Coordinates of C-alpha atoms in Angstrom, one line a residue:
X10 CA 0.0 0.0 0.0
X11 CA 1.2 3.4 -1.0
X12 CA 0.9 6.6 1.9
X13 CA -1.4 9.3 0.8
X14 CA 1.0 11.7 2.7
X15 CA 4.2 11.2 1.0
X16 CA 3.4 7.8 -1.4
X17 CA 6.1 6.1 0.4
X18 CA 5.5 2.0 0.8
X19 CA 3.2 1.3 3.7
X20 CA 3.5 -1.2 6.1
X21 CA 1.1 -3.5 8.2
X22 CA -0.1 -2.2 11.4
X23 CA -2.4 -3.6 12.8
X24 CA -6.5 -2.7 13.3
X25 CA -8.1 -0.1 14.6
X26 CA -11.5 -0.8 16.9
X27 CA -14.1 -1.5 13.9
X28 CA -11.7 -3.7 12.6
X29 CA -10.2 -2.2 9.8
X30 CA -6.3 -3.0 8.7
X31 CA -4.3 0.5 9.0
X32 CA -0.9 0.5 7.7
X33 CA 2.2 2.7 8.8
X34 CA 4.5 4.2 6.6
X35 CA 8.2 3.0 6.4
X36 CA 9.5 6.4 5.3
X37 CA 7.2 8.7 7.0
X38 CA 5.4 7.4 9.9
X39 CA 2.5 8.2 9.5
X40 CA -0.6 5.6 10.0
X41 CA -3.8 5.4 7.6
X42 CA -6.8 3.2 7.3
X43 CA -7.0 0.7 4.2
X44 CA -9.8 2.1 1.8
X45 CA -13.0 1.5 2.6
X46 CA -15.6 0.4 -0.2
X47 CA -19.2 1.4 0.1
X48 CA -22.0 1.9 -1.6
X49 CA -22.6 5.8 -1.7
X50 CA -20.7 6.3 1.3
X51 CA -23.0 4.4 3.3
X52 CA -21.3 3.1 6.4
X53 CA -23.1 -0.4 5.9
X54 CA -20.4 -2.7 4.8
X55 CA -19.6 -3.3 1.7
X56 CA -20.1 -7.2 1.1
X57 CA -23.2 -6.7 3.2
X58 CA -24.6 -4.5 1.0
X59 CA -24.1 -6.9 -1.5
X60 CA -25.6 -9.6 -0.6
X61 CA -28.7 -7.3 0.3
X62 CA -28.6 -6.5 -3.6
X63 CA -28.5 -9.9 -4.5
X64 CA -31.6 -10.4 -2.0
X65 CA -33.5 -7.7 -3.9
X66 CA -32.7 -8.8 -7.9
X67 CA -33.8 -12.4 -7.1
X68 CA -37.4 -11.5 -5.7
X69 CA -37.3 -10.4 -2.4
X70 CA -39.2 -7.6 -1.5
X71 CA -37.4 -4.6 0.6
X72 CA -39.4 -6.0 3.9
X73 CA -37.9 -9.6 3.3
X74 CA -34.6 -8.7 2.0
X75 CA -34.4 -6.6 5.6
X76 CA -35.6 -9.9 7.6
X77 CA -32.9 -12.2 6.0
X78 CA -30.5 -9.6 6.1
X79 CA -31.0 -8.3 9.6
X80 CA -30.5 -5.0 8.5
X81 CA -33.7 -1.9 9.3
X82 CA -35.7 -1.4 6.3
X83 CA -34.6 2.0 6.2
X84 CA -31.2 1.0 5.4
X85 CA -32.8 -1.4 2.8
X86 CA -34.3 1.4 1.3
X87 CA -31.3 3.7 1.0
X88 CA -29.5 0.9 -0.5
X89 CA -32.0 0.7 -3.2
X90 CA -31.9 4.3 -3.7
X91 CA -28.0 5.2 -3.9
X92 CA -27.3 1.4 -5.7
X93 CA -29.9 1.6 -8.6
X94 CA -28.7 5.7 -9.0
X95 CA -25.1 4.1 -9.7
X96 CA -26.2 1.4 -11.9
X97 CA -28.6 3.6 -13.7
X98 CA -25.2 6.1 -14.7
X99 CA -23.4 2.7 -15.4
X100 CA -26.0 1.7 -17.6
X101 CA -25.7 4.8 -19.3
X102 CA -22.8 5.3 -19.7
X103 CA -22.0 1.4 -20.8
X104 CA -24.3 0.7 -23.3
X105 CA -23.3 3.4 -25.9
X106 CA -23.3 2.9 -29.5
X107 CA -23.6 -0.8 -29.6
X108 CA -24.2 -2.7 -33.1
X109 CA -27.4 -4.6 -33.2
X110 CA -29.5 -6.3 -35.6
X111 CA -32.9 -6.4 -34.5
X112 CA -34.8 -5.0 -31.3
X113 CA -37.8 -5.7 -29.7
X114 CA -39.8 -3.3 -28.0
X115 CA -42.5 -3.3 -24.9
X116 CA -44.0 -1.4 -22.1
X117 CA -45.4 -3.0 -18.8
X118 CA -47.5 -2.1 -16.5
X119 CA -47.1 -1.4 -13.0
X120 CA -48.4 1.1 -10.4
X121 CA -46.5 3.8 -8.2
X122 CA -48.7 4.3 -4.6
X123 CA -52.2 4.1 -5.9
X124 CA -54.0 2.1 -9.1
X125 CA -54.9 4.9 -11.8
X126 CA -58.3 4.8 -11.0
X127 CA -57.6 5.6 -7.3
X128 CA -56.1 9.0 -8.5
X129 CA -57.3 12.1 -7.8
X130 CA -56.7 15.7 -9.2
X131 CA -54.5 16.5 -6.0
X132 CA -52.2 13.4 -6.6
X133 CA -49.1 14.3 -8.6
X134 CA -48.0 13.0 -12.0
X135 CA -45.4 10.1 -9.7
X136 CA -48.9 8.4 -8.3
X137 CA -50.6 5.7 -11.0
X138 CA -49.9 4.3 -13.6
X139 CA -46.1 3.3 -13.9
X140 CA -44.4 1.8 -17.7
X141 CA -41.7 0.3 -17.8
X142 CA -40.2 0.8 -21.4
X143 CA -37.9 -1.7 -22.6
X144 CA -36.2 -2.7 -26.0
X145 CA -34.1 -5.9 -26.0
X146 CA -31.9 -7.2 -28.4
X147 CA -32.9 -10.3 -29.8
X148 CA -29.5 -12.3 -30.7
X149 CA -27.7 -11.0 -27.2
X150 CA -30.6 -10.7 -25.0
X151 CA -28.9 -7.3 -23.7
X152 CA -31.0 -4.5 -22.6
X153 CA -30.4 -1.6 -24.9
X154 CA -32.3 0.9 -23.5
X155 CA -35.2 1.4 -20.5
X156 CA -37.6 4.6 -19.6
X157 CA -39.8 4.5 -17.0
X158 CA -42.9 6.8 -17.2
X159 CA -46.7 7.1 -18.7
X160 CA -48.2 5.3 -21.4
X161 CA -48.4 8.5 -24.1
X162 CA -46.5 9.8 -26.8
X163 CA -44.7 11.7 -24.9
X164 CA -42.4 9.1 -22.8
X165 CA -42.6 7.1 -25.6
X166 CA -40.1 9.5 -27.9
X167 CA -38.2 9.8 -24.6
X168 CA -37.4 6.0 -24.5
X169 CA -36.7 6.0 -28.4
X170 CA -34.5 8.8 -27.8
X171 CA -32.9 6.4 -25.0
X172 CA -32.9 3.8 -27.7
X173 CA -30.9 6.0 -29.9
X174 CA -27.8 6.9 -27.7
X175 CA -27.5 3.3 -26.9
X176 CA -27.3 2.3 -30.3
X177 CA -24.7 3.0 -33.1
X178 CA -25.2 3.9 -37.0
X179 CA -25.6 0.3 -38.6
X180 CA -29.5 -0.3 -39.3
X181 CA -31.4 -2.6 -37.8
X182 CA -35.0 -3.9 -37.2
X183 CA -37.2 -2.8 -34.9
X184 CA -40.6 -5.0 -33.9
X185 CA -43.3 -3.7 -31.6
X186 CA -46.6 -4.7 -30.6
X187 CA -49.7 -2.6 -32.0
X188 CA -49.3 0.7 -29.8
X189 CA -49.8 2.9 -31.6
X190 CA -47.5 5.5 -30.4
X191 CA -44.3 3.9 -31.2
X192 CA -45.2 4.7 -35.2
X193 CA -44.8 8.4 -34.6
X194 CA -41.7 7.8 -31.9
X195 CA -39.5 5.6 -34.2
X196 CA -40.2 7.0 -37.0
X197 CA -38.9 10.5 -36.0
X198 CA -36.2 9.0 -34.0
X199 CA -35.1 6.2 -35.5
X200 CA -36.2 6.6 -39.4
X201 CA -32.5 7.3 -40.4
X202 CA -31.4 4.0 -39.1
X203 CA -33.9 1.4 -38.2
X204 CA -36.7 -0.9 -40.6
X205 CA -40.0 -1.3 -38.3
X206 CA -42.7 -3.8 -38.0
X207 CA -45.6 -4.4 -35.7
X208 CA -47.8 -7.4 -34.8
X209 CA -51.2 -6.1 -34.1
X210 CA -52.9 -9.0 -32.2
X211 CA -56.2 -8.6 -32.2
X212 CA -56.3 -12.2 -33.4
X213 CA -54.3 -15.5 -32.9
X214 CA -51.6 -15.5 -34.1
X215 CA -51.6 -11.4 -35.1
X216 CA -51.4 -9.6 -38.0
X217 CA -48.0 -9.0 -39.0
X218 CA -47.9 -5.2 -40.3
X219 CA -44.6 -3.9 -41.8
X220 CA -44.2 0.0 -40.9
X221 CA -41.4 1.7 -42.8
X222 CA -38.2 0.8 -44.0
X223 CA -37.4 -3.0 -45.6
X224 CA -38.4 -5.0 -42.4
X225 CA -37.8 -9.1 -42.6
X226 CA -42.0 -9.5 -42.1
X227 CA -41.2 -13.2 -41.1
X228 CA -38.9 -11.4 -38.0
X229 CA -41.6 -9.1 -36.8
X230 CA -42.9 -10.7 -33.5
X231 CA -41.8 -9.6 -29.7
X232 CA -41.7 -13.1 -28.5
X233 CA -38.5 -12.3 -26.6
X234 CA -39.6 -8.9 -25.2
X235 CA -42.6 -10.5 -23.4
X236 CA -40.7 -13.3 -22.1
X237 CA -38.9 -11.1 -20.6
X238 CA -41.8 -9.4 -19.0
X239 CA -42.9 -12.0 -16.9
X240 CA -39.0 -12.9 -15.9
X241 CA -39.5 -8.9 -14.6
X242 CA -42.3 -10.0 -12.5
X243 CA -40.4 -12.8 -11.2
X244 CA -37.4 -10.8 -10.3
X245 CA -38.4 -7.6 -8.9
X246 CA -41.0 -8.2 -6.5
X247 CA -42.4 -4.4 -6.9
X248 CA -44.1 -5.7 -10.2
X249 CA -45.6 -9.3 -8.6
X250 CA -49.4 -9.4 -9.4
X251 CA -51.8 -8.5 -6.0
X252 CA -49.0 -7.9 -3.3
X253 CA -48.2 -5.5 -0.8
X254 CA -44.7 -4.7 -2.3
X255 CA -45.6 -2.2 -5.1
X256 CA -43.8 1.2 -5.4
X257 CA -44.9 3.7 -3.2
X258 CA -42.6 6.3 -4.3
X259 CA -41.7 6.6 -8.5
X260 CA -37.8 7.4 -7.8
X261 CA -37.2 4.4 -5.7
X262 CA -39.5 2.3 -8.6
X263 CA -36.5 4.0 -10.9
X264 CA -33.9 3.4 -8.8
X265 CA -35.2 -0.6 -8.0
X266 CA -35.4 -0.8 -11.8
X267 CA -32.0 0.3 -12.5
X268 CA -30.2 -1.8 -10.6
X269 CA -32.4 -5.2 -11.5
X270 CA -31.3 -4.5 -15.3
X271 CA -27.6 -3.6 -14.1
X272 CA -27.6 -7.1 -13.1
X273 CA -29.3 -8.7 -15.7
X274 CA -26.9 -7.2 -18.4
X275 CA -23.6 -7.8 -16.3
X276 CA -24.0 -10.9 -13.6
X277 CA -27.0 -12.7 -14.2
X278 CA -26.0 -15.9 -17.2
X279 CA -28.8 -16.3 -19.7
X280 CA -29.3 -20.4 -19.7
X281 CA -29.3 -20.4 -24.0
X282 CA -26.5 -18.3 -24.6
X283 CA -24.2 -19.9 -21.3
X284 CA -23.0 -16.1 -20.7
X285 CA -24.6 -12.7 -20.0
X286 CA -26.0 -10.7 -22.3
X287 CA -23.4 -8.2 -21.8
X288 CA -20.8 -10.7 -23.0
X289 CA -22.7 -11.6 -25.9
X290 CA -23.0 -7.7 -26.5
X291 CA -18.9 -7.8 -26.2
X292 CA -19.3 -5.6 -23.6
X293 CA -17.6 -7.5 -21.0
X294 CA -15.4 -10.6 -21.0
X295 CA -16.7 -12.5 -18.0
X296 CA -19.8 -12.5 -15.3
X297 CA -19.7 -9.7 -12.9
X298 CA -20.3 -10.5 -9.3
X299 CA -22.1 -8.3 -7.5
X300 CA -19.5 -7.2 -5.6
X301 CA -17.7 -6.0 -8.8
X302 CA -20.9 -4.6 -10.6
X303 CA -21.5 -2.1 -7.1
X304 CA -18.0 -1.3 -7.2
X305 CA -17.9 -0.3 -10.4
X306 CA -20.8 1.4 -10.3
X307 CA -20.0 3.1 -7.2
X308 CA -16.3 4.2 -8.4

């Protein structure tokens, strides 16, 4: 270990009362603490954190995750809220201009506090409905590109927008479902470098509709995208069907979101492809752990 003070070569030096290793300098004498890792300076440690994450991306509601971890759920909470901001930037910043061949896009539905029809005028716009916009590439299973808002026209040119950064110049397909917002989205977004197509499935097994551009009609489907939508439901317990662990606030939704798809793209191994998608994507060269996705994130 190098000294901060005058980067002469530490030495060991024993621990201080919490435990942690401090060091002495051979050249110096001074003393320092080893570094300590944490997840937006909490003072929760580090590999406890982690395992709390892990808790909360395989099902566990914040309540549960706090029983099995013996940690208050107001620590649980903060965790959710300073992890998922640092795996949202990741994310970000990560997934930038990445070739792909053919996207499928999908919203789900979820609820933040109340149901919509609960709402009143004196709510504000973070209290209903809550979608979850996602596009997916097909071959690598990565997660392009996620917005979470209201089902209108509106957040949907804000998740195309999304979809843009993340991807580069090459063309590539685009399917959808039958909303009919994403017409108007992709094709003032994405026109320059993306063919669309939409199954409209009003009847078994859908009417295959191609959009704009030279789209392959016998790709145009979103069987992938919905898969994917019930895995969500599985994993983050804030979408499971009639529970008590919905969202009650829409930045902790965001931040809960962030850090499921964080570790989907980087730790999690799809079963078919025997990686992650982020190695299929060539954006990494080996599973993160947890540990190493938080610290990265958190860097």
């Amino acid at each position: 270990m190098q000294c901060k003070h005058c980067s002469g070569r530490c030495r060991d030096y024993g621990k201080n009362r919490s435990g942690t290793r401090r060091y002495q300098c051979v050249r110096c004498g001074r003393t320092q603490s080893e570094p300590r890792r944490s997840v937006g300076n909490m003072y929760l440690p580090f590999e406890k954190a982690c395992r709390t994450a892990e808790l909360l991306v395989e099902g566990c509601s914040v309540r549960s995750a706090a029983r099995l971890s013996g940690l208050p759920r107001c620590t649980v909470l903060s965790l959710v809220a300073k992890a998922g901001g640092a795996c949202r930037l990741l994310l970000r910043d990560r997934i930038r201009n990445v070739d792909v061949d053919h996207l499928e896009l999908d919203e789900i539905w979820g609820f933040v506090y109340k149901k919509q029809r609960r709402v009143t005028a004196k709510d504000p716009d973070t209290v209903g409905d809550a979608y979850v916009f996602i596009a997916i590439e097909r071959t690598t299973r990565l997660i392009v590109a996620w917005h979470l808002g209201k089902r209108d026209l509106s957040h949907t040119a804000r998740f195309i927008l999304a979809v843009r950064q993340a991807t580069s110049a090459k063309r590539f397909q685009i399917s959808t479902d039958g909303y009919p917002e994403y017409e108007l989205a992709i094709e003032a977004g994405l026109s320059d470098r993306a063919s669309y197509g939409r199954i409209v499935k009003v009847t078994n097994p859908g009417r295959v509709e191609p959009v704009f551009g030279n789209p392959d009609v016998s790709q145009i489907e979103t069987t992938y995208i919905e898969r994917f939508n019930g895995t969500l439901r599985g994993w983050l317990r804030r979408f499971s069907r009639k529970t008590y662990a919905f969202s009650k606030d829409w930045d902790m939704l965001e931040a809960a979101l962030a850090l499921l798809f964080a570790s989907y793209n980087f730790c999690k191994v799809h079963t078919t492809l025997r990686k992650t998608p982020a190695m299929a994507a060539g954006l990494a060269d080996h599973p993160w752990s947890m540990d190493e996705l938080l610290e990265k994130a958190c860097s």
